[in-house]
């Protein structure tokens, strides 16, 4: 005990000096407590108030994120700053990812109350909003974690919140089953990842990826043992990214979860997972003479298989949410193309791609909620003939699907073009045939995606139903929300520099 006393003042000063770089997360903690207390004070009547507080708070936190860019420049730390005893690393890329997460979280929470099935929950949605804010806190940590301990804790924080969100409609057997599958699969992946982390700690004698001797210590160990340990860690990361073969939980969970929760799971943990993967790979990519494990080789193979599996499986789906689930797996494979190159241009392209994918996917699932509300349409056959009855929502659905496919003049086209350009530039430098295979697979996967995305407009506008369509009350809030999403998609398709130049 006495040996620790001399180090205590320095540790306190280091912690106090780190607070300036942790302000958005402090605001998130305050917001979590505020939403929780509001729910306790007002009970069942607090739902709208909790949503207003959560959404307004996320916008304020996004503003705090943006101010951190200025903080790095003013302090002369444009390459990043370690804080909290080097557990976390704040970089411009991490700030970009945090901004994307906060904006998408705001969008999902904004429309959550407009989903009839979710809003009919007897307990209300106040608990869901507090869980979501707590999840955002964990997502922020994932974007900055550079210590094996902070990596594991941040992933578990997000996982626990995700389990609760999936099974939120516990009175529904399908939702409860989805939650149980998610918990079991997540617990297995967590245990495997923790075992991999323990092996890495045993090999390197350190938990810190950047400043300890972890990577150097791993170089002294048998490459086969190191490869096994790294594979185990990648299994845990792959659970969040849902790449093959860690994708089995996705279709059932996305279909069984409430649609706004599906929108959350298909975007936010995936985006934070990519940020975490970038941080994890960086010391190995740039360490001199690292030969124990070729990350680019294995990630290229995983990306290729993931694009093939996700897109071809989506073609065979009849349920809209299940189809979008396999689509999200395919998008993960495409985004891995940017990770494989790991250049400044590809990292910027990845940030833009994930932002546009997240925006379009949230829009698509919001419209899936809309048609489930007005016509109880869950499967593709249920969309027959609805295009002329609900023209605004149907046209918006077409636009977001065109963006997800990656066709002009939408932002999705620019996003895929940037990823292809960065990958092709890297291919020209080293002429790796695996990169060429990855690009060809990405192009073919884009063509295949057109075959399943087009099924929705085909049923909306060109196929008729024998049953009489009864036009019920139209939830205009979701339509207006979707129009805003479509306007942003087209604006960023015509002027991508509005967003790219800020990344």
XYZ file of C-alpha atoms in Angstrom:
503
model
C 0.000 0.000 0.000
C 2.775 2.414 0.957
C 4.535 1.695 -2.335
C 1.506 3.022 -4.226
C 1.235 6.312 -2.340
C 4.041 8.117 -4.269
C 2.333 7.341 -7.577
C -1.101 8.521 -6.444
C -0.698 12.272 -7.159
C 0.566 11.553 -10.685
C -2.322 9.172 -11.357
C -4.850 11.750 -10.137
C -3.303 14.476 -12.284
C -3.316 12.176 -15.310
C -6.992 11.337 -14.766
C -7.934 14.999 -14.344
C -5.992 15.912 -17.490
C -7.910 13.270 -19.416
C -11.331 14.723 -18.638
C -11.130 17.325 -21.423
C -10.802 14.517 -23.976
C -13.682 12.581 -22.415
C -16.338 15.310 -22.319
C -18.826 13.754 -24.808
C -18.805 10.549 -22.772
C -19.331 12.490 -19.530
C -22.313 14.190 -21.148
C -23.573 10.754 -22.217
C -23.350 9.492 -18.637
C -25.315 12.529 -17.436
C -27.872 12.011 -20.204
C -28.281 8.345 -19.225
C -28.970 9.306 -15.598
C -31.337 12.086 -16.698
C -33.425 9.782 -18.907
C -33.462 7.120 -16.185
C -34.570 9.558 -13.464
C -37.237 11.052 -15.747
C -38.664 7.580 -16.267
C -38.670 6.904 -12.508
C -40.344 10.217 -11.695
C -43.084 10.245 -14.335
C -43.638 6.502 -14.920
C -45.737 5.429 -17.896
C -46.380 9.052 -18.895
C -42.661 9.764 -19.311
C -42.246 8.107 -22.734
C -42.431 11.231 -24.923
C -40.419 13.282 -22.462
C -37.694 10.631 -22.291
C -37.487 10.514 -26.076
C -37.234 14.322 -26.313
C -34.487 14.393 -23.673
C -32.580 11.514 -25.300
C -32.763 12.988 -28.823
C -31.892 16.526 -27.721
C -29.046 15.170 -25.606
C -27.592 13.211 -28.525
C -27.542 16.359 -30.661
C -25.710 18.191 -27.882
C -23.217 15.326 -27.597
C -22.664 15.367 -31.369
C -21.759 19.042 -30.983
C -19.276 18.088 -28.244
C -17.778 15.474 -30.563
C -17.228 18.074 -33.257
C -15.493 20.392 -30.787
C -12.967 17.641 -30.051
C -11.513 18.107 -33.543
C -10.625 21.663 -32.565
C -9.232 20.364 -29.257
C -6.774 18.091 -31.062
C -5.620 20.875 -33.370
C -5.241 23.459 -30.599
C -3.238 21.046 -28.454
C -1.001 20.158 -31.429
C -2.026 16.495 -31.312
C -3.442 16.030 -34.788
C -2.236 12.397 -34.845
C -4.206 11.565 -31.710
C -3.987 11.713 -27.934
C -3.764 8.853 -25.429
C -5.623 9.369 -22.170
C -6.748 7.529 -19.037
C -3.406 5.725 -18.708
C -3.380 4.921 -22.420
C -6.620 2.932 -22.268
C -8.212 5.174 -24.903
C -6.959 7.007 -27.987
C -8.750 10.037 -29.429
C -8.058 10.574 -33.141
C -9.778 12.413 -35.977
C -11.046 9.062 -37.289
C -12.507 8.164 -33.889
C -14.286 11.523 -33.766
C -15.740 10.916 -37.237
C -17.091 7.556 -36.128
C -18.533 9.035 -32.929
C -20.317 11.735 -34.931
C -21.800 9.127 -37.281
C -22.937 7.033 -34.308
C -24.578 9.972 -32.521
C -26.446 11.210 -35.606
C -27.722 7.730 -36.481
C -28.676 7.058 -32.848
C -30.673 10.300 -32.896
C -32.433 9.201 -36.101
C -33.324 5.739 -34.760
C -34.593 7.033 -31.405
C -36.581 9.728 -33.186
C -38.614 7.218 -35.165
C -38.765 4.412 -32.583
C -42.010 5.700 -31.119
C -43.677 5.662 -34.540
C -43.427 1.890 -34.911
C -46.834 0.515 -33.887
C -45.645 -2.863 -32.642
C -42.917 -1.375 -30.480
C -44.974 1.550 -29.179
C -47.769 -0.836 -28.138
C -45.490 -2.387 -25.521
C -47.380 -2.304 -22.191
C -44.390 -0.829 -20.301
C -43.819 1.935 -22.834
C -40.476 2.863 -24.365
C -38.861 4.901 -21.588
C -36.625 1.999 -20.558
C -35.592 1.474 -24.177
C -34.376 5.069 -24.471
C -32.209 4.788 -21.352
C -30.780 1.470 -22.604
C -30.034 3.075 -25.979
C -28.169 6.002 -24.393
C -26.128 3.556 -22.316
C -25.363 1.639 -25.494
C -24.107 4.824 -27.186
C -21.693 5.293 -24.274
C -20.263 1.842 -24.986
C -20.140 2.563 -28.724
C -18.081 5.703 -28.035
C -15.636 3.647 -25.994
C -15.341 1.104 -28.816
C -14.189 3.824 -31.221
C -11.358 4.854 -28.865
C -10.330 1.602 -27.138
C -6.649 0.709 -27.664
C -6.089 -1.518 -24.654
C -7.191 -5.161 -24.684
C -9.073 -4.596 -21.430
C -10.912 -1.488 -22.666
C -11.673 -3.279 -25.949
C -13.329 -6.159 -24.129
C -15.250 -3.981 -21.653
C -16.590 -1.667 -24.360
C -17.769 -4.588 -26.501
C -19.498 -6.178 -23.494
C -21.175 -2.895 -22.555
C -22.669 -2.646 -26.047
C -23.559 -6.355 -26.108
C -25.523 -6.261 -22.845
C -27.513 -3.242 -24.036
C -28.145 -4.974 -27.382
C -29.451 -8.124 -25.657
C -31.961 -6.040 -23.709
C -33.090 -4.141 -26.801
C -33.647 -7.270 -28.910
C -35.782 -8.941 -26.236
C -37.562 -5.718 -25.243
C -40.924 -7.048 -26.415
C -40.634 -10.004 -24.051
C -44.376 -10.708 -24.287
C -43.805 -11.620 -27.949
C -42.489 -15.178 -28.317
C -40.641 -14.430 -31.560
C -38.845 -11.436 -30.015
C -37.980 -13.404 -26.872
C -36.584 -16.246 -28.998
C -34.469 -13.770 -30.995
C -33.143 -12.289 -27.767
C -32.248 -15.715 -26.390
C -30.389 -16.682 -29.578
C -28.516 -13.389 -29.497
C -27.513 -13.828 -25.846
C -26.301 -17.413 -26.315
C -24.307 -16.645 -29.438
C -22.944 -13.424 -27.932
C -21.889 -15.144 -24.717
C -20.018 -17.809 -26.663
C -18.223 -15.207 -28.793
C -17.395 -13.170 -25.676
C -15.821 -16.176 -23.966
C -13.804 -17.055 -27.067
C -12.584 -13.473 -27.435
C -11.613 -13.293 -23.757
C -9.587 -16.476 -24.118
C -7.802 -14.956 -27.127
C -7.050 -11.783 -25.136
C -5.607 -13.857 -22.280
C -3.328 -15.642 -24.759
C -2.142 -12.329 -26.228
C -1.419 -11.030 -22.725
C 0.527 -14.181 -21.970
C 2.558 -13.830 -25.178
C 3.325 -10.123 -24.909
C 3.112 -9.383 -21.194
C 1.069 -6.249 -21.847
C -2.523 -5.236 -22.566
C -1.644 -2.041 -24.397
C -1.634 -2.280 -28.183
C 0.495 0.803 -28.853
C 2.852 1.704 -26.030
C 3.604 -1.634 -24.349
C 5.706 -4.509 -25.601
C 2.695 -6.529 -26.713
C 3.473 -6.683 -30.430
C 7.211 -7.142 -29.876
C 6.566 -9.942 -27.377
C 4.256 -11.690 -29.844
C 7.058 -11.624 -32.411
C 9.089 -13.874 -30.103
C 6.363 -16.559 -29.949
C 5.537 -19.350 -32.379
C 3.534 -17.738 -35.272
C 0.985 -20.579 -35.189
C 0.125 -19.850 -31.547
C -0.098 -16.115 -32.263
C -2.378 -16.786 -35.228
C -4.735 -18.856 -33.073
C -4.923 -16.108 -30.427
C -5.588 -13.396 -33.011
C -8.263 -15.524 -34.679
C -10.006 -15.884 -31.315
C -9.985 -12.117 -30.794
C -11.276 -11.525 -34.327
C -14.198 -13.851 -33.560
C -15.361 -11.389 -30.890
C -14.940 -8.415 -33.238
C -16.601 -10.363 -36.042
C -19.658 -10.889 -33.848
C -20.231 -7.111 -33.921
C -19.392 -6.784 -37.607
C -21.381 -9.920 -38.542
C -18.921 -11.103 -41.161
C -18.781 -14.752 -42.233
C -18.639 -17.094 -40.335
C -19.871 -14.999 -37.365
C -23.104 -14.043 -39.137
C -25.438 -16.922 -38.226
C -27.296 -14.943 -35.573
C -28.107 -11.998 -37.846
C -31.174 -13.136 -39.878
C -33.159 -14.575 -36.960
C -32.298 -11.735 -34.571
C -33.008 -8.967 -37.084
C -36.318 -10.559 -38.065
C -37.432 -11.216 -34.486
C -36.367 -7.882 -32.982
C -38.626 -4.792 -33.187
C -37.890 -2.968 -36.449
C -36.293 0.143 -34.827
C -34.024 -2.205 -32.838
C -33.106 -3.941 -36.097
C -32.204 -0.513 -37.517
C -30.033 0.072 -34.436
C -28.245 -3.287 -34.572
C -27.630 -3.189 -38.324
C -25.848 0.170 -38.176
C -24.462 1.429 -34.860
C -22.608 -1.607 -33.408
C -21.341 -2.399 -36.892
C -19.905 1.111 -37.340
C -18.301 1.074 -33.890
C -16.971 -2.416 -34.636
C -15.143 -1.117 -37.691
C -13.616 1.704 -35.637
C -12.446 -0.839 -33.062
C -11.043 -3.105 -35.778
C -9.036 -0.197 -37.233
C -7.529 0.559 -33.813
C -6.733 -3.103 -33.221
C -5.027 -3.566 -36.596
C -2.958 -0.376 -36.618
C 0.011 -1.500 -34.452
C 0.307 -4.748 -36.434
C 0.001 -3.061 -39.848
C 2.751 -0.531 -39.087
C 5.032 -2.657 -36.900
C 8.342 -3.277 -38.754
C 8.890 -6.859 -39.917
C 5.557 -8.137 -38.584
C 5.095 -11.525 -40.277
C 3.347 -13.668 -37.680
C -0.170 -13.056 -39.052
C -1.104 -11.499 -42.403
C -4.223 -9.508 -41.535
C -4.695 -8.223 -45.074
C -4.694 -11.747 -46.503
C -7.246 -13.170 -44.073
C -9.508 -10.102 -44.078
C -9.526 -10.099 -47.878
C -10.667 -13.735 -47.875
C -13.295 -13.019 -45.189
C -14.517 -9.948 -47.104
C -14.843 -11.900 -50.347
C -16.776 -14.768 -48.741
C -18.959 -12.354 -46.766
C -20.008 -10.429 -49.882
C -20.863 -13.655 -51.690
C -22.738 -15.253 -48.799
C -24.663 -12.134 -47.782
C -25.824 -11.072 -51.221
C -26.694 -14.494 -52.616
C -28.588 -15.458 -49.446
C -30.568 -12.191 -49.633
C -31.847 -13.099 -53.100
C -33.757 -16.054 -51.660
C -35.524 -14.187 -48.848
C -39.245 -13.396 -48.735
C -39.303 -11.423 -45.486
C -38.201 -7.794 -45.916
C -36.317 -7.530 -42.612
C -34.601 -10.856 -43.218
C -33.584 -9.696 -46.688
C -32.136 -6.474 -45.259
C -30.312 -8.576 -42.640
C -28.452 -10.538 -45.306
C -27.939 -7.274 -47.180
C -26.169 -5.826 -44.125
C -23.857 -8.857 -44.098
C -22.986 -8.141 -47.733
C -22.274 -4.486 -46.890
C -19.905 -5.629 -44.136
C -17.914 -7.575 -46.712
C -17.759 -4.553 -48.982
C -16.587 -2.275 -46.159
C -13.821 -4.770 -45.316
C -12.365 -3.908 -48.726
C -11.388 -0.496 -47.337
C -9.962 -2.056 -44.165
C -7.729 -4.411 -46.169
C -5.940 -1.507 -47.878
C -5.557 0.507 -44.645
C -4.466 3.785 -46.251
C -5.553 7.324 -45.250
C -7.685 7.527 -48.412
C -9.341 4.183 -47.688
C -10.077 5.120 -44.059
C -11.791 8.312 -45.233
C -13.709 6.263 -47.813
C -14.717 3.787 -45.091
C -16.078 6.560 -42.857
C -18.110 7.997 -45.747
C -19.327 4.536 -46.801
C -20.509 3.608 -43.306
C -22.229 6.972 -42.839
C -24.165 6.591 -46.090
C -24.921 2.914 -45.488
C -26.194 3.725 -41.995
C -28.394 6.567 -43.246
C -29.910 4.484 -46.066
C -30.408 1.395 -43.900
C -32.174 3.350 -41.166
C -34.375 4.880 -43.872
C -35.172 1.458 -45.349
C -36.143 -0.030 -41.992
C -38.189 3.062 -41.078
C -40.165 2.482 -44.269
C -40.486 -1.201 -43.402
C -42.087 0.007 -40.144
C -44.369 2.282 -42.152
C -45.737 -0.484 -44.366
C -46.068 -2.802 -41.373
C -48.113 -0.057 -39.677
C -50.451 0.735 -42.567
C -50.807 -2.658 -44.273
C -49.327 -5.232 -41.863
C -46.850 -5.986 -44.672
C -43.933 -8.056 -43.388
C -43.175 -10.134 -46.494
C -42.602 -9.068 -50.083
C -46.033 -10.361 -51.138
C -47.626 -7.986 -48.661
C -46.210 -5.010 -50.608
C -48.169 -5.833 -53.749
C -50.109 -2.883 -55.109
C -49.194 -0.519 -52.252
C -47.130 1.818 -54.434
C -50.088 3.788 -55.772
C -51.878 3.818 -52.417
C -48.878 5.183 -50.548
C -46.852 6.960 -53.277
C -44.609 9.174 -51.124
C -43.399 6.339 -48.920
C -42.987 4.024 -51.921
C -40.866 6.520 -53.878
C -38.706 7.090 -50.778
C -38.257 3.318 -50.449
C -37.035 3.150 -54.049
C -34.518 5.948 -53.446
C -32.975 4.367 -50.327
C -32.780 0.985 -52.059
C -31.062 2.576 -55.063
C -28.534 4.081 -52.640
C -27.980 0.739 -50.899
C -27.371 -0.816 -54.308
C -24.848 1.909 -55.173
C -26.360 3.456 -58.292
C -26.086 7.075 -59.485
C -27.187 9.744 -58.492
C -27.373 8.673 -54.887
C -24.752 8.927 -52.156
C -24.397 5.146 -52.168
C -22.794 5.357 -55.614
C -20.164 7.826 -54.390
C -19.515 5.717 -51.287
C -18.845 2.555 -53.290
C -16.824 4.491 -55.849
C -14.542 5.858 -53.127
C -13.956 2.386 -51.687
C -13.246 0.940 -55.139
C -10.873 3.832 -55.954
C -8.885 3.401 -52.731
C -8.635 -0.363 -53.253
C -7.610 0.016 -56.908
C -4.918 2.534 -55.963
C -3.485 0.053 -53.460
C -3.710 -2.727 -56.046
C -1.705 -0.665 -58.552
C 1.060 -0.302 -55.968
C 1.516 -4.019 -55.202
C -0.541 -5.955 -57.817
C -1.840 -8.383 -55.202
C -4.223 -10.826 -56.967
C -6.288 -11.107 -53.800
C -7.149 -7.401 -54.044
C -8.223 -7.884 -57.640
C -10.435 -10.784 -56.552
C -11.892 -8.591 -53.828
C -12.751 -5.799 -56.293
C -14.286 -8.195 -58.824
C -16.365 -9.789 -56.075
C -17.498 -6.338 -54.922
C -18.608 -5.423 -58.443
C -20.472 -8.722 -58.911
C -22.061 -8.422 -55.457
C -23.367 -4.972 -56.407
C -25.034 -6.487 -59.472
C -26.502 -9.334 -57.417
C -27.866 -6.867 -54.835
C -29.918 -5.250 -57.569
C -31.835 -8.522 -58.007
C -33.151 -8.581 -54.441
C -33.503 -4.841 -53.830
C -35.622 -4.496 -56.973
C -38.164 -6.967 -55.571
C -39.611 -4.277 -53.301
C -40.343 -1.666 -56.045
C -41.520 -4.513 -58.283
C -44.156 -5.517 -55.746
C -45.039 -1.941 -54.851
C -45.712 -0.682 -58.363
C -45.938 -3.517 -60.899
C -47.691 -6.363 -59.112
C -51.327 -6.345 -58.113
C -53.013 -8.012 -55.205
C -56.324 -9.848 -55.377
C -57.353 -8.527 -51.978
C -58.884 -5.083 -51.665
C -56.411 -2.596 -50.222
C -57.905 -0.621 -47.367
C -56.069 2.642 -46.852
C -55.837 3.192 -43.127
C -54.625 6.310 -41.341
C -51.248 7.260 -42.776
C -48.422 7.851 -40.255
C -47.068 11.011 -41.875
C -44.231 11.342 -39.366
C -42.387 8.359 -40.835
C -43.031 9.663 -44.367
C -41.563 13.056 -43.483
C -38.612 11.340 -41.779
C -38.027 9.251 -44.917
C -38.226 12.300 -47.184
C -35.496 13.994 -45.124
C -33.329 10.858 -45.435
C -33.881 10.755 -49.218
C -33.033 14.442 -49.618
C -29.757 13.887 -47.743
C -28.976 10.831 -49.881
C -29.499 12.769 -53.117
C -27.650 15.868 -51.874
C -24.628 13.783 -50.875
C -24.911 11.977 -54.181
C -24.663 15.242 -56.118
C -22.231 17.002 -53.745
C -20.326 14.355 -51.784
C -17.741 16.946 -50.767
C -20.235 18.332 -48.244
C -19.386 15.337 -46.040
C -16.110 13.925 -47.385
C -14.207 17.184 -46.852
C -15.072 17.084 -43.166
C -13.667 13.559 -42.679
